[in-house]
């Protein structure tokens, strides 16, 4: 009987797998609620969040979403989650609240009631594997363990002290006592979550393989820039070396990108710029490794703001992600129930309101366009090949600070990145941890780096930098090398090495003493060392003038080309035009895009002849200048299914969350003679019908229904 039961379970799991194996996985969203027509977003994938439901509700949620045609996957937190049964003793008869992350004053850091952030013990990972097993048994096709986060201010619990003893083979030292203790504490936090993910994902792969299946394994994580800014330690780029990890979700949204940064002595939110750099750092983390990357945006955010604020910053972050044309997989939103059913304030009305019909329509047009968004060989306009070096160790120096040395608002990174971005230069980030990959320096001409805010975790990185320079690269080093972390116990001052700072080893390989003036030729390349910390370039007005001149000299004198200074970014991806105009730049002129196009940020989907984009604004357009003749839906606030075309007829079904307003533009051979809309036996009324002669497109507006509206057009 047991054998028969097992065979049935295996057959059922295999059947579920077969049904979803060929399913698309280009777009996704995460949700902890059962299916509901009010937020039936119609992406390819639903990531069912959390598993600790009573009475088998998890399996019911999985089945409910699968029955609606979704590729169902599973997401849960690895540093926190719905784990009260573990912490309160219901799992193994012993409470585990002592495994929470604890800060210096003895307080546990909580994510929610009875849910602390976790020091990932072997026992906790054993418990987490029971969730992974249950999810795989339910037939999910992928596992997401999100946000491996260890707070920098944590590190005082008994469980962490035990991990310290096991890892370093010496007694625990409080991290506030010295820079070295801070650095060692952060390295251990980093190691613990690296090993935790490696352990659990190895189990997921092994167990699913035993069932004749293969689940994918992903890590949804904030960017290195955000974790560094928020003083959180996470494995980040090093995870790419784990063979069982298939990729990441870049958790970038208004909440991370609105973190204030300093430029020209002014501290304020710069959402587009920050988002562009955050997404770029995630691309850099995976591009040399071939792992898949999903980009996340959120039409709202975790903190209560106004609907106007949400919309403005959603457009900024959405544009920023599309300006990275090598990525075309997207998590279109988290928590759609919060978006469609939540209530938030308006700027002129303190009373909470649901999402407006107009914003819902615009958002759905944007979201559904992602199902069609191609990768593109096109590169962002502007001077290419300038990179800023980053490292996971940026997270190690943020908290606590020592000897009065501060890096306000991560200015030692932004000091060499933001001035370039504000000049319309599509600056890249380059992860030090990837320097040994064959294509790590691909297309890179100039690399700017500093050890003021990070330290190299391996001497081999210097070998890679030395080789790249001598083959023709231009390296610009900024740094006084006098911060308290220069002398922590590390490879550059142990095992027979006696360097006062890691840069001394790099300079030795490059035959420098670190005090040369101007650019020095080394092999086919050039190096210059500027004895300033990068933060000095942004903490004062006009602090970056000399820096920008240095970049100009590198290009004009050694690369025989000029740097293009401008105030905008523009990219064509397939039929889409994406643009952003920068404020605080070299010009206050608007950008004029003279194309016949559909404005996708306007819920009315107007056809325009020219789009004027002002500083601080973005644009998202559907290019109508090269339309094909075959009838097709060009853009819509819903997803299109079952298209059929005959000589004088075009029909399809469109699905989207119920009771929202659909706006769509349809390419047709001529102005239609008849339009029929129905939902089953019921007629759906048109709210608007408008023909555009110049583009041969038809605008339709009507109420959406999740089960689908059938559209039949004759001409």
XYZ file of C-alpha atoms in Angstrom:
715
model
C 0.000 0.000 0.000
C 2.856 2.342 0.804
C 4.487 1.562 -2.530
C 1.236 2.294 -4.406
C 0.838 5.584 -2.516
C 4.372 6.610 -3.427
C 3.837 5.688 -7.070
C 0.659 7.793 -7.206
C 2.481 10.742 -5.631
C 5.326 10.464 -8.118
C 2.894 10.145 -11.022
C 0.930 13.195 -9.857
C 4.074 15.269 -9.459
C 5.281 14.138 -12.875
C 1.913 15.068 -14.398
C 2.088 18.551 -12.890
C 5.637 18.860 -14.181
C 4.633 17.808 -17.675
C 1.866 20.377 -17.763
C 4.211 23.213 -16.812
C 7.450 22.089 -18.442
C 6.759 23.968 -21.657
C 5.235 26.937 -19.845
C 6.764 30.331 -20.421
C 8.702 32.015 -17.652
C 9.501 35.453 -19.067
C 7.272 37.412 -16.645
C 6.190 36.690 -13.093
C 4.773 38.057 -9.859
C 4.793 36.933 -6.228
C 1.759 36.570 -3.990
C 0.782 34.847 -0.748
C -2.973 34.956 -1.462
C -5.192 32.527 -3.414
C -6.211 33.329 -6.980
C -8.689 36.175 -7.296
C -10.117 37.812 -10.399
C -9.352 41.248 -8.959
C -5.586 40.725 -9.304
C -5.301 38.099 -12.058
C -2.276 39.780 -13.640
C -1.772 37.164 -16.403
C 2.020 36.944 -16.261
C 3.642 33.625 -17.186
C 4.629 32.681 -13.649
C 3.083 33.069 -10.232
C 5.483 32.651 -7.328
C 3.276 31.380 -4.512
C 4.758 32.886 -1.374
C 5.039 31.088 1.949
C 3.984 27.601 2.952
C 2.982 27.662 6.626
C -0.763 27.431 6.048
C -2.949 25.256 8.215
C -4.998 22.476 6.630
C -3.168 22.152 3.319
C -3.952 25.655 2.097
C -0.571 25.901 0.394
C -1.451 23.038 -1.926
C -4.849 24.640 -2.522
C -3.196 27.920 -3.497
C -0.805 26.131 -5.852
C -3.672 24.240 -7.481
C -5.854 27.354 -7.698
C -3.243 29.325 -9.603
C -2.243 26.355 -11.765
C -5.886 25.788 -12.731
C -5.882 29.336 -14.132
C -3.039 28.508 -16.485
C -0.029 29.769 -14.510
C 3.400 28.198 -14.275
C 3.445 27.897 -10.465
C 6.670 28.362 -8.520
C 7.514 28.818 -4.833
C 9.104 31.700 -2.956
C 9.985 32.106 0.700
C 12.503 34.038 2.778
C 15.763 32.468 3.897
C 16.584 35.118 6.519
C 13.014 35.531 7.782
C 9.572 34.178 6.977
C 6.402 32.513 8.267
C 8.350 30.322 10.642
C 6.572 30.751 13.977
C 6.300 26.979 14.353
C 10.101 26.805 14.311
C 10.759 29.721 16.633
C 7.998 28.895 19.130
C 8.850 25.189 19.430
C 6.132 23.495 17.413
C 8.599 22.066 14.877
C 10.856 20.018 17.148
C 9.565 20.719 20.661
C 12.197 23.362 21.370
C 11.872 27.146 20.933
C 14.520 28.766 18.729
C 14.068 32.478 19.326
C 17.696 32.463 20.464
C 18.700 32.015 16.816
C 17.584 35.526 15.948
C 20.041 38.241 14.932
C 20.903 40.338 17.992
C 22.358 43.828 18.128
C 24.741 45.323 20.672
C 22.091 46.386 23.213
C 20.791 42.823 23.365
C 17.647 43.427 21.314
C 16.665 40.911 18.666
C 16.101 42.346 15.191
C 12.561 41.439 14.192
C 10.993 41.208 10.768
C 7.568 40.738 12.292
C 5.865 39.484 15.410
C 7.619 36.314 16.614
C 9.646 36.373 13.360
C 13.247 37.462 13.886
C 15.949 37.774 11.294
C 17.826 34.486 11.505
C 21.353 33.291 12.139
C 21.049 30.338 9.734
C 21.877 27.326 11.897
C 22.101 23.766 10.593
C 18.875 22.983 12.435
C 17.043 25.879 10.767
C 18.228 24.776 7.331
C 16.957 21.263 8.085
C 13.589 22.815 8.910
C 13.612 24.971 5.755
C 14.199 21.887 3.625
C 10.830 20.509 4.794
C 9.223 23.554 3.137
C 11.226 23.030 -0.043
C 10.232 19.355 -0.132
C 6.550 20.184 0.358
C 6.681 22.747 -2.438
C 8.368 20.308 -4.828
C 5.828 17.637 -3.934
C 3.101 20.144 -4.853
C 4.569 20.332 -8.356
C 6.251 23.756 -8.418
C 8.835 24.302 -11.150
C 11.224 26.612 -9.284
C 12.305 27.548 -5.760
C 13.108 31.143 -4.759
C 14.852 31.776 -1.441
C 14.755 35.520 -1.066
C 16.764 38.152 0.739
C 19.706 36.396 2.425
C 20.217 39.310 4.804
C 22.386 39.679 7.887
C 22.189 43.110 9.450
C 25.555 44.768 9.962
C 24.421 45.976 13.383
C 23.750 42.346 14.416
C 26.367 39.838 15.551
C 25.922 39.656 19.327
C 23.757 36.551 19.792
C 24.973 33.336 21.360
C 24.237 31.502 18.128
C 26.458 33.918 16.174
C 29.235 33.605 18.761
C 29.123 29.834 18.269
C 29.371 30.237 14.495
C 32.347 32.576 15.013
C 34.152 29.957 17.113
C 33.450 27.241 14.542
C 34.584 29.377 11.587
C 37.594 31.244 12.977
C 38.653 28.660 15.617
C 39.091 31.465 18.125
C 36.904 33.274 20.675
C 34.281 35.757 19.454
C 35.200 39.456 19.453
C 32.537 42.178 19.538
C 32.497 43.911 16.170
C 32.441 47.416 17.642
C 35.815 46.905 19.300
C 37.982 47.338 16.187
C 37.889 47.621 12.406
C 39.280 44.112 12.189
C 36.459 42.720 14.356
C 33.899 44.514 12.169
C 35.473 43.121 9.016
C 35.674 39.586 10.434
C 32.085 39.751 11.621
C 30.863 40.815 8.178
C 32.886 38.107 6.433
C 31.271 35.496 8.663
C 27.766 36.840 8.004
C 28.540 36.731 4.317
C 29.817 33.149 4.599
C 26.833 31.896 6.607
C 24.262 32.850 3.986
C 26.471 31.686 1.138
C 26.650 28.251 2.752
C 22.956 28.298 3.674
C 21.862 28.855 0.078
C 24.385 26.345 -1.233
C 23.082 23.748 1.226
C 19.341 24.193 0.642
C 19.566 24.507 -3.143
C 21.707 21.355 -3.324
C 18.907 19.571 -1.489
C 16.263 21.023 -3.845
C 18.154 19.815 -6.905
C 18.845 16.367 -5.439
C 15.287 15.797 -4.223
C 13.606 16.970 -7.430
C 16.029 14.825 -9.440
C 14.963 11.790 -7.388
C 11.437 12.421 -8.699
C 12.636 12.571 -12.277
C 12.346 16.349 -12.389
C 14.522 19.427 -12.164
C 13.449 22.518 -10.317
C 15.187 25.809 -11.001
C 16.706 27.686 -8.049
C 16.796 31.483 -7.800
C 17.818 34.125 -5.268
C 15.698 37.298 -5.134
C 18.033 39.891 -3.640
C 18.517 43.630 -3.324
C 21.423 45.159 -5.178
C 24.908 45.421 -3.724
C 24.428 49.203 -3.682
C 21.248 49.021 -1.627
C 22.549 46.474 0.849
C 25.672 48.571 1.310
C 23.585 51.721 1.794
C 21.251 50.000 4.261
C 24.125 48.311 6.170
C 23.140 44.738 5.364
C 25.551 41.910 4.518
C 24.631 39.337 1.851
C 26.591 36.962 -0.445
C 25.604 38.851 -3.649
C 28.028 38.196 -6.536
C 29.658 35.169 -4.911
C 26.424 33.216 -5.276
C 27.073 32.933 -9.012
C 29.771 30.377 -8.204
C 27.178 27.990 -6.702
C 26.360 25.505 -9.460
C 22.808 24.877 -8.206
C 21.781 28.528 -8.474
C 20.160 29.294 -11.828
C 19.842 33.061 -11.390
C 18.492 36.009 -9.472
C 15.656 38.467 -9.162
C 17.014 42.009 -8.925
C 14.847 43.465 -6.174
C 15.047 47.096 -7.220
C 12.069 49.391 -6.780
C 11.133 52.838 -5.537
C 11.822 51.835 -1.939
C 15.471 51.047 -2.656
C 16.098 53.641 -5.352
C 14.745 56.584 -3.385
C 17.542 56.210 -0.835
C 19.038 59.733 -0.780
C 22.480 60.236 -2.291
C 24.821 63.221 -2.385
C 25.842 65.061 -5.546
C 27.273 68.587 -5.828
C 26.990 68.866 -2.071
C 23.221 68.282 -2.111
C 21.652 65.238 -0.469
C 18.304 64.194 -1.926
C 16.410 61.406 -3.683
C 17.587 60.709 -7.220
C 15.356 57.770 -8.064
C 16.055 57.265 -11.774
C 19.822 57.583 -11.388
C 19.949 55.282 -8.384
C 17.702 52.701 -10.065
C 19.845 52.740 -13.221
C 22.973 52.039 -11.167
C 21.236 49.392 -9.050
C 20.011 47.469 -12.091
C 23.428 47.888 -13.666
C 25.155 46.395 -10.635
C 22.856 43.365 -10.895
C 23.686 42.963 -14.600
C 27.382 43.148 -13.736
C 26.902 40.497 -11.062
C 25.629 37.894 -13.526
C 26.595 38.888 -17.087
C 29.993 37.117 -17.101
C 28.474 33.959 -15.569
C 25.506 33.386 -17.877
C 23.035 33.113 -14.990
C 19.495 34.386 -15.610
C 18.422 37.745 -14.215
C 14.863 38.918 -13.573
C 14.304 42.641 -13.033
C 11.657 43.646 -10.485
C 9.701 46.889 -10.330
C 6.820 47.753 -8.019
C 3.973 50.123 -9.006
C 3.798 51.104 -5.326
C 6.212 50.378 -2.452
C 6.333 49.128 1.136
C 6.018 52.514 2.813
C 2.719 54.442 2.605
C 3.053 57.318 0.162
C 0.642 58.994 -2.225
C -0.588 57.503 -5.483
C 1.053 60.396 -7.352
C 4.405 59.577 -5.722
C 4.046 55.908 -6.594
C 3.236 56.639 -10.238
C 6.061 59.147 -10.727
C 8.692 56.835 -9.279
C 7.300 53.719 -10.941
C 7.858 55.400 -14.307
C 11.421 56.292 -13.282
C 12.387 52.791 -12.102
C 10.560 51.111 -14.997
C 12.480 53.235 -17.494
C 15.774 52.570 -15.710
C 15.391 48.817 -16.007
C 14.451 48.923 -19.702
C 17.634 50.893 -20.444
C 19.573 47.666 -19.756
C 18.841 45.815 -23.023
C 20.626 42.552 -22.119
C 17.854 41.591 -19.664
C 14.369 40.605 -20.826
C 12.922 38.618 -17.916
C 10.843 40.488 -15.373
C 9.021 40.184 -12.085
C 6.287 42.637 -13.041
C 5.163 43.344 -9.477
C 5.127 41.925 -5.959
C 1.888 41.553 -4.011
C -0.711 42.458 -6.703
C -3.462 42.161 -4.080
C -1.857 45.105 -2.255
C -1.872 47.138 -5.462
C -5.375 46.356 -6.718
C -7.152 46.139 -3.361
C -5.043 48.494 -1.235
C -5.874 52.102 -0.438
C -3.400 54.971 -0.261
C -3.551 58.748 -0.059
C -3.714 61.332 -2.818
C -1.550 64.438 -2.610
C -4.591 66.703 -2.304
C -6.724 64.319 -0.262
C -5.568 62.666 2.992
C -8.385 60.109 2.816
C -7.142 56.769 1.493
C -8.305 55.848 -1.996
C -8.080 52.689 -4.154
C -5.962 52.726 -7.285
C -7.462 54.996 -9.925
C -8.834 53.515 -13.125
C -6.305 55.576 -15.079
C -3.234 54.409 -13.136
C -4.402 50.783 -13.252
C -4.790 51.006 -17.032
C -1.380 52.617 -17.505
C 0.266 50.076 -15.213
C -1.332 47.169 -17.081
C -0.198 48.535 -20.441
C 3.348 48.750 -19.081
C 3.238 45.303 -17.466
C 1.837 43.566 -20.547
C 4.421 45.199 -22.794
C 7.069 43.253 -20.855
C 5.702 39.987 -22.264
C 6.845 41.308 -25.659
C 10.049 43.086 -24.598
C 13.024 41.715 -26.566
C 16.656 41.581 -25.693
C 18.430 44.024 -27.950
C 21.908 44.298 -29.445
C 21.406 48.068 -29.383
C 23.474 49.870 -26.794
C 22.411 52.853 -24.782
C 23.385 56.071 -26.544
C 26.501 57.762 -25.265
C 30.164 57.039 -24.637
C 30.547 53.344 -23.918
C 33.246 51.453 -22.069
C 33.540 53.299 -18.728
C 33.220 51.137 -15.637
C 33.341 51.601 -11.866
C 34.750 48.694 -9.851
C 32.626 47.344 -6.987
C 32.992 44.437 -4.577
C 30.963 42.487 -2.062
C 33.292 43.903 0.594
C 31.514 47.266 0.192
C 29.042 45.769 2.686
C 31.786 45.039 5.240
C 32.735 48.640 6.110
C 29.353 50.272 6.664
C 28.671 49.669 10.367
C 30.023 50.372 12.863
C 32.442 53.084 11.764
C 35.857 53.532 13.351
C 38.423 56.255 14.015
C 36.075 58.974 12.789
C 36.135 57.780 9.184
C 32.726 58.130 7.510
C 31.375 57.339 4.058
C 28.143 59.363 4.050
C 25.417 57.947 1.800
C 27.898 55.556 0.160
C 29.606 58.558 -1.420
C 32.833 56.668 -2.073
C 30.869 54.754 -4.706
C 28.555 57.487 -5.937
C 31.450 59.952 -6.104
C 32.848 58.177 -9.175
C 29.541 56.962 -10.641
C 26.999 59.802 -10.379
C 29.111 62.547 -12.049
C 29.432 60.337 -15.138
C 25.762 59.391 -15.171
C 24.707 63.031 -14.867
C 26.739 63.763 -18.010
C 24.696 61.240 -19.977
C 27.462 58.636 -19.867
C 26.098 55.074 -19.494
C 28.575 54.092 -16.797
C 28.794 50.393 -15.930
C 29.614 48.690 -12.651
C 32.163 45.881 -12.726
C 32.138 43.281 -9.942
C 35.613 42.529 -8.674
C 34.498 38.979 -7.871
C 34.008 38.365 -11.612
C 37.363 39.700 -12.812
C 38.719 36.235 -13.505
C 35.872 35.381 -15.899
C 36.941 35.464 -19.537
C 34.547 38.243 -20.547
C 34.698 40.328 -17.368
C 36.414 43.209 -19.207
C 34.342 42.874 -22.378
C 33.914 46.292 -24.093
C 35.618 47.996 -21.108
C 38.035 50.799 -21.982
C 38.371 52.825 -18.754
C 37.961 51.457 -15.217
C 37.712 53.682 -12.142
C 38.335 52.137 -8.735
C 39.060 52.877 -5.089
C 39.808 50.941 -1.927
C 38.321 53.651 0.281
C 35.015 51.771 0.593
C 35.941 48.163 -0.191
C 38.853 45.746 -0.048
C 39.897 42.967 -2.469
C 39.029 39.527 -1.102
C 41.654 37.834 -3.286
C 45.106 38.755 -4.561
C 44.155 37.180 -7.899
C 42.004 40.214 -8.706
C 45.171 42.297 -8.960
C 46.646 39.854 -11.450
C 43.539 40.287 -13.616
C 43.697 44.105 -13.376
C 47.417 44.160 -14.180
C 46.876 41.925 -17.218
C 43.970 44.052 -18.481
C 45.961 47.300 -18.198
C 48.978 45.877 -20.000
C 46.699 44.689 -22.808
C 45.424 48.240 -23.348
C 43.054 49.144 -20.517
C 43.084 52.524 -18.752
C 42.900 52.336 -14.938
C 42.087 55.351 -12.758
C 42.649 54.813 -9.032
C 41.159 57.202 -6.469
C 42.009 56.922 -2.790
C 44.016 58.203 0.130
C 44.242 54.637 1.482
C 44.034 55.873 5.053
C 40.672 54.516 6.213
C 40.723 52.239 9.315
C 39.993 49.088 7.307
C 43.243 49.258 5.314
C 45.102 47.378 8.044
C 42.604 44.632 8.906
C 44.129 41.168 9.062
C 43.881 40.010 5.444
C 45.896 38.445 2.660
C 47.936 41.600 1.926
C 49.489 41.628 5.418
C 49.662 37.886 6.282
C 51.463 34.750 5.077
C 54.672 36.567 4.277
C 53.097 39.708 2.789
C 53.576 43.013 4.624
C 51.669 45.633 2.635
C 50.160 48.547 4.567
C 47.200 48.607 2.189
C 45.947 46.332 -0.595
C 46.653 48.985 -3.220
C 50.387 48.593 -2.570
C 50.202 45.078 -4.001
C 48.329 46.337 -7.071
C 50.814 49.162 -7.581
C 53.733 46.736 -7.246
C 52.315 44.585 -10.039
C 51.901 47.728 -12.163
C 55.441 48.970 -11.322
C 54.085 52.060 -9.531
C 54.907 53.709 -6.230
C 51.438 55.244 -6.012
C 52.623 58.842 -6.192
C 53.175 59.255 -9.934
C 51.671 62.327 -11.540
C 49.364 61.984 -14.530
C 48.866 58.909 -16.671
C 51.706 56.378 -16.738
C 52.064 53.942 -19.637
C 52.195 50.271 -18.696
C 52.325 47.836 -21.596
C 49.649 48.975 -24.044
C 47.601 50.646 -21.304
C 47.736 53.526 -18.850
C 47.327 54.073 -15.103
C 46.880 57.138 -12.949
C 46.589 57.452 -9.179
C 44.667 60.351 -7.623
C 45.202 60.748 -3.909
C 41.615 61.719 -3.103
C 38.809 59.597 -1.750
C 35.886 59.449 -4.203
C 33.487 60.935 -1.659
C 35.366 64.229 -1.997
C 34.056 64.513 -5.566
C 30.422 64.871 -4.489
C 30.385 66.227 -0.954
C 31.141 69.736 -2.192
C 29.657 71.730 -5.116
C 31.564 71.223 -8.395
C 33.819 68.661 -6.750
C 33.780 66.418 -9.820
C 35.088 68.964 -12.368
C 38.654 67.628 -12.358
C 37.396 64.049 -12.389
C 35.332 64.612 -15.518
C 38.322 66.328 -17.152
C 40.442 63.280 -16.337
C 37.919 61.043 -18.110
C 37.973 63.401 -21.118
C 41.790 63.238 -21.250
C 41.778 59.430 -21.087
C 39.508 59.234 -24.115
C 40.878 62.082 -26.206
C 44.580 61.477 -25.625
C 44.808 57.698 -25.378
C 41.668 56.358 -27.080
C 41.582 59.018 -29.825
C 37.907 59.804 -29.350
C 35.840 62.334 -27.464
C 33.492 61.712 -24.553
C 29.940 62.663 -25.483
C 28.490 64.909 -22.790
C 24.688 65.180 -22.927
C 21.681 65.252 -20.624
C 19.643 62.261 -21.732
C 19.564 58.533 -22.411
C 17.762 57.021 -25.395
C 17.362 53.389 -26.431
C 15.423 51.518 -29.117
C 14.408 47.964 -28.197
C 12.439 46.327 -30.967
C 9.349 48.502 -31.401
C 9.912 50.325 -28.117
C 11.588 53.690 -27.509
C 12.796 54.339 -23.961
C 14.151 57.712 -22.856
C 15.139 59.611 -19.746
C 16.281 63.228 -19.461
C 18.542 64.129 -16.542
C 18.309 67.133 -14.314
C 21.441 68.580 -12.610
C 23.218 67.989 -15.925
C 25.124 70.025 -18.503
C 21.922 71.287 -20.153
C 18.349 72.104 -19.224
C 17.114 71.460 -22.740
C 14.311 68.936 -23.254
C 14.668 65.947 -25.553
C 12.538 66.013 -28.718
C 11.676 62.536 -30.021
C 10.278 63.156 -33.493
C 8.597 59.829 -34.220
C 5.043 58.765 -34.864
C 4.451 56.728 -31.763
C 1.978 55.591 -29.111
C 2.597 57.075 -25.669
C 2.598 54.093 -23.303
C 2.737 56.243 -20.157
C -0.638 57.762 -21.113
C -3.643 55.506 -20.315
C -5.437 56.931 -23.392
C -2.654 55.546 -25.644
C -2.582 58.608 -27.916
C -0.763 58.577 -31.250
C 1.750 61.407 -31.230
C 4.099 62.946 -33.815
C 6.624 64.224 -31.306
C 7.362 63.558 -27.652
C 9.019 66.287 -25.609
C 10.762 64.955 -22.503
C 11.873 67.517 -19.938
C 14.716 67.212 -17.387
C 13.690 64.847 -14.600
C 11.168 63.033 -16.835
C 11.054 59.730 -18.707
C 9.234 58.475 -21.810
C 8.027 55.080 -23.007
C 6.806 54.899 -26.596
C 5.685 52.321 -29.143
C 7.335 53.221 -32.447
C 4.801 53.290 -35.305
C 7.232 54.238 -38.057
C 7.806 50.656 -39.257
C 4.513 48.890 -38.602
C 3.779 45.650 -40.397
C 0.537 45.080 -42.288
C -0.665 41.991 -40.431
C -3.461 42.755 -37.926
C -2.087 42.750 -34.378
C -2.554 44.286 -30.941
C 0.320 46.740 -30.538
C -0.291 47.537 -26.883
C -3.011 46.730 -24.372
C -3.954 46.845 -20.697
C -4.426 43.085 -20.837
C -2.819 39.944 -22.240
C -3.803 38.662 -25.665
C -4.706 35.019 -26.341
C -6.100 32.927 -29.235
C -5.487 35.362 -32.108
C -7.078 34.436 -35.455
C -6.854 36.323 -38.754
C -8.757 35.848 -42.016
C -8.987 38.035 -45.125
C -11.468 40.436 -43.517
C -11.554 39.499 -39.829
C -9.331 39.589 -36.735
C -10.335 38.054 -33.418
C -8.673 37.408 -30.064
C -9.330 37.085 -26.334
C -7.903 39.561 -23.837
C -7.555 38.846 -20.105
C -6.686 41.192 -17.269
C -7.820 41.846 -13.671
C -11.598 42.197 -13.546
C -13.258 45.590 -13.337
C -10.212 47.482 -14.553
C -10.345 49.462 -17.809
C -8.692 48.078 -20.894
C -7.194 50.465 -23.433
C -5.616 48.962 -26.541
C -4.314 49.999 -29.934
C -4.855 47.517 -32.751
C -3.184 47.582 -36.163
C -5.711 46.862 -38.942
C -5.785 47.049 -42.754
C -8.605 49.602 -42.675
C -11.206 51.245 -40.496
C -13.406 48.388 -39.208
C -17.025 47.986 -40.235
C -18.028 45.933 -37.213
C -16.669 45.375 -33.693
C -18.133 42.772 -31.350
C -17.149 42.279 -27.722
C -18.508 39.543 -25.533
C -17.879 37.630 -22.331
C -19.479 34.256 -22.860
C -23.086 34.984 -23.831
C -22.922 38.524 -22.449
C -22.202 41.593 -24.566
C -19.395 43.854 -23.349
C -19.998 47.520 -24.054
C -17.402 49.698 -25.715
C -16.390 52.733 -23.673
C -14.421 54.286 -26.520
C -13.662 53.595 -30.188
C -11.309 55.784 -32.225
C -9.587 55.276 -35.578
C -6.215 56.841 -36.409
C -5.756 57.194 -40.172
C -2.028 57.927 -40.090
C -1.115 54.674 -38.349
C -4.103 52.490 -39.307
C -4.664 51.774 -35.631
C -7.885 51.383 -33.707
C -8.223 52.494 -30.085
C -10.687 50.478 -28.009
C -11.614 50.910 -24.360
C -13.836 48.588 -22.333
C -14.088 46.873 -18.950
C -11.670 43.978 -18.332
C -12.654 40.550 -17.050
C -10.162 37.950 -15.873
C -11.996 35.120 -17.671
C -11.493 37.056 -20.883
C -13.247 39.383 -23.292
C -13.609 38.054 -26.839
C -12.956 40.738 -29.453
C -14.076 40.235 -33.045
C -13.281 42.886 -35.673
C -14.358 42.882 -39.324
C -13.432 45.304 -42.119
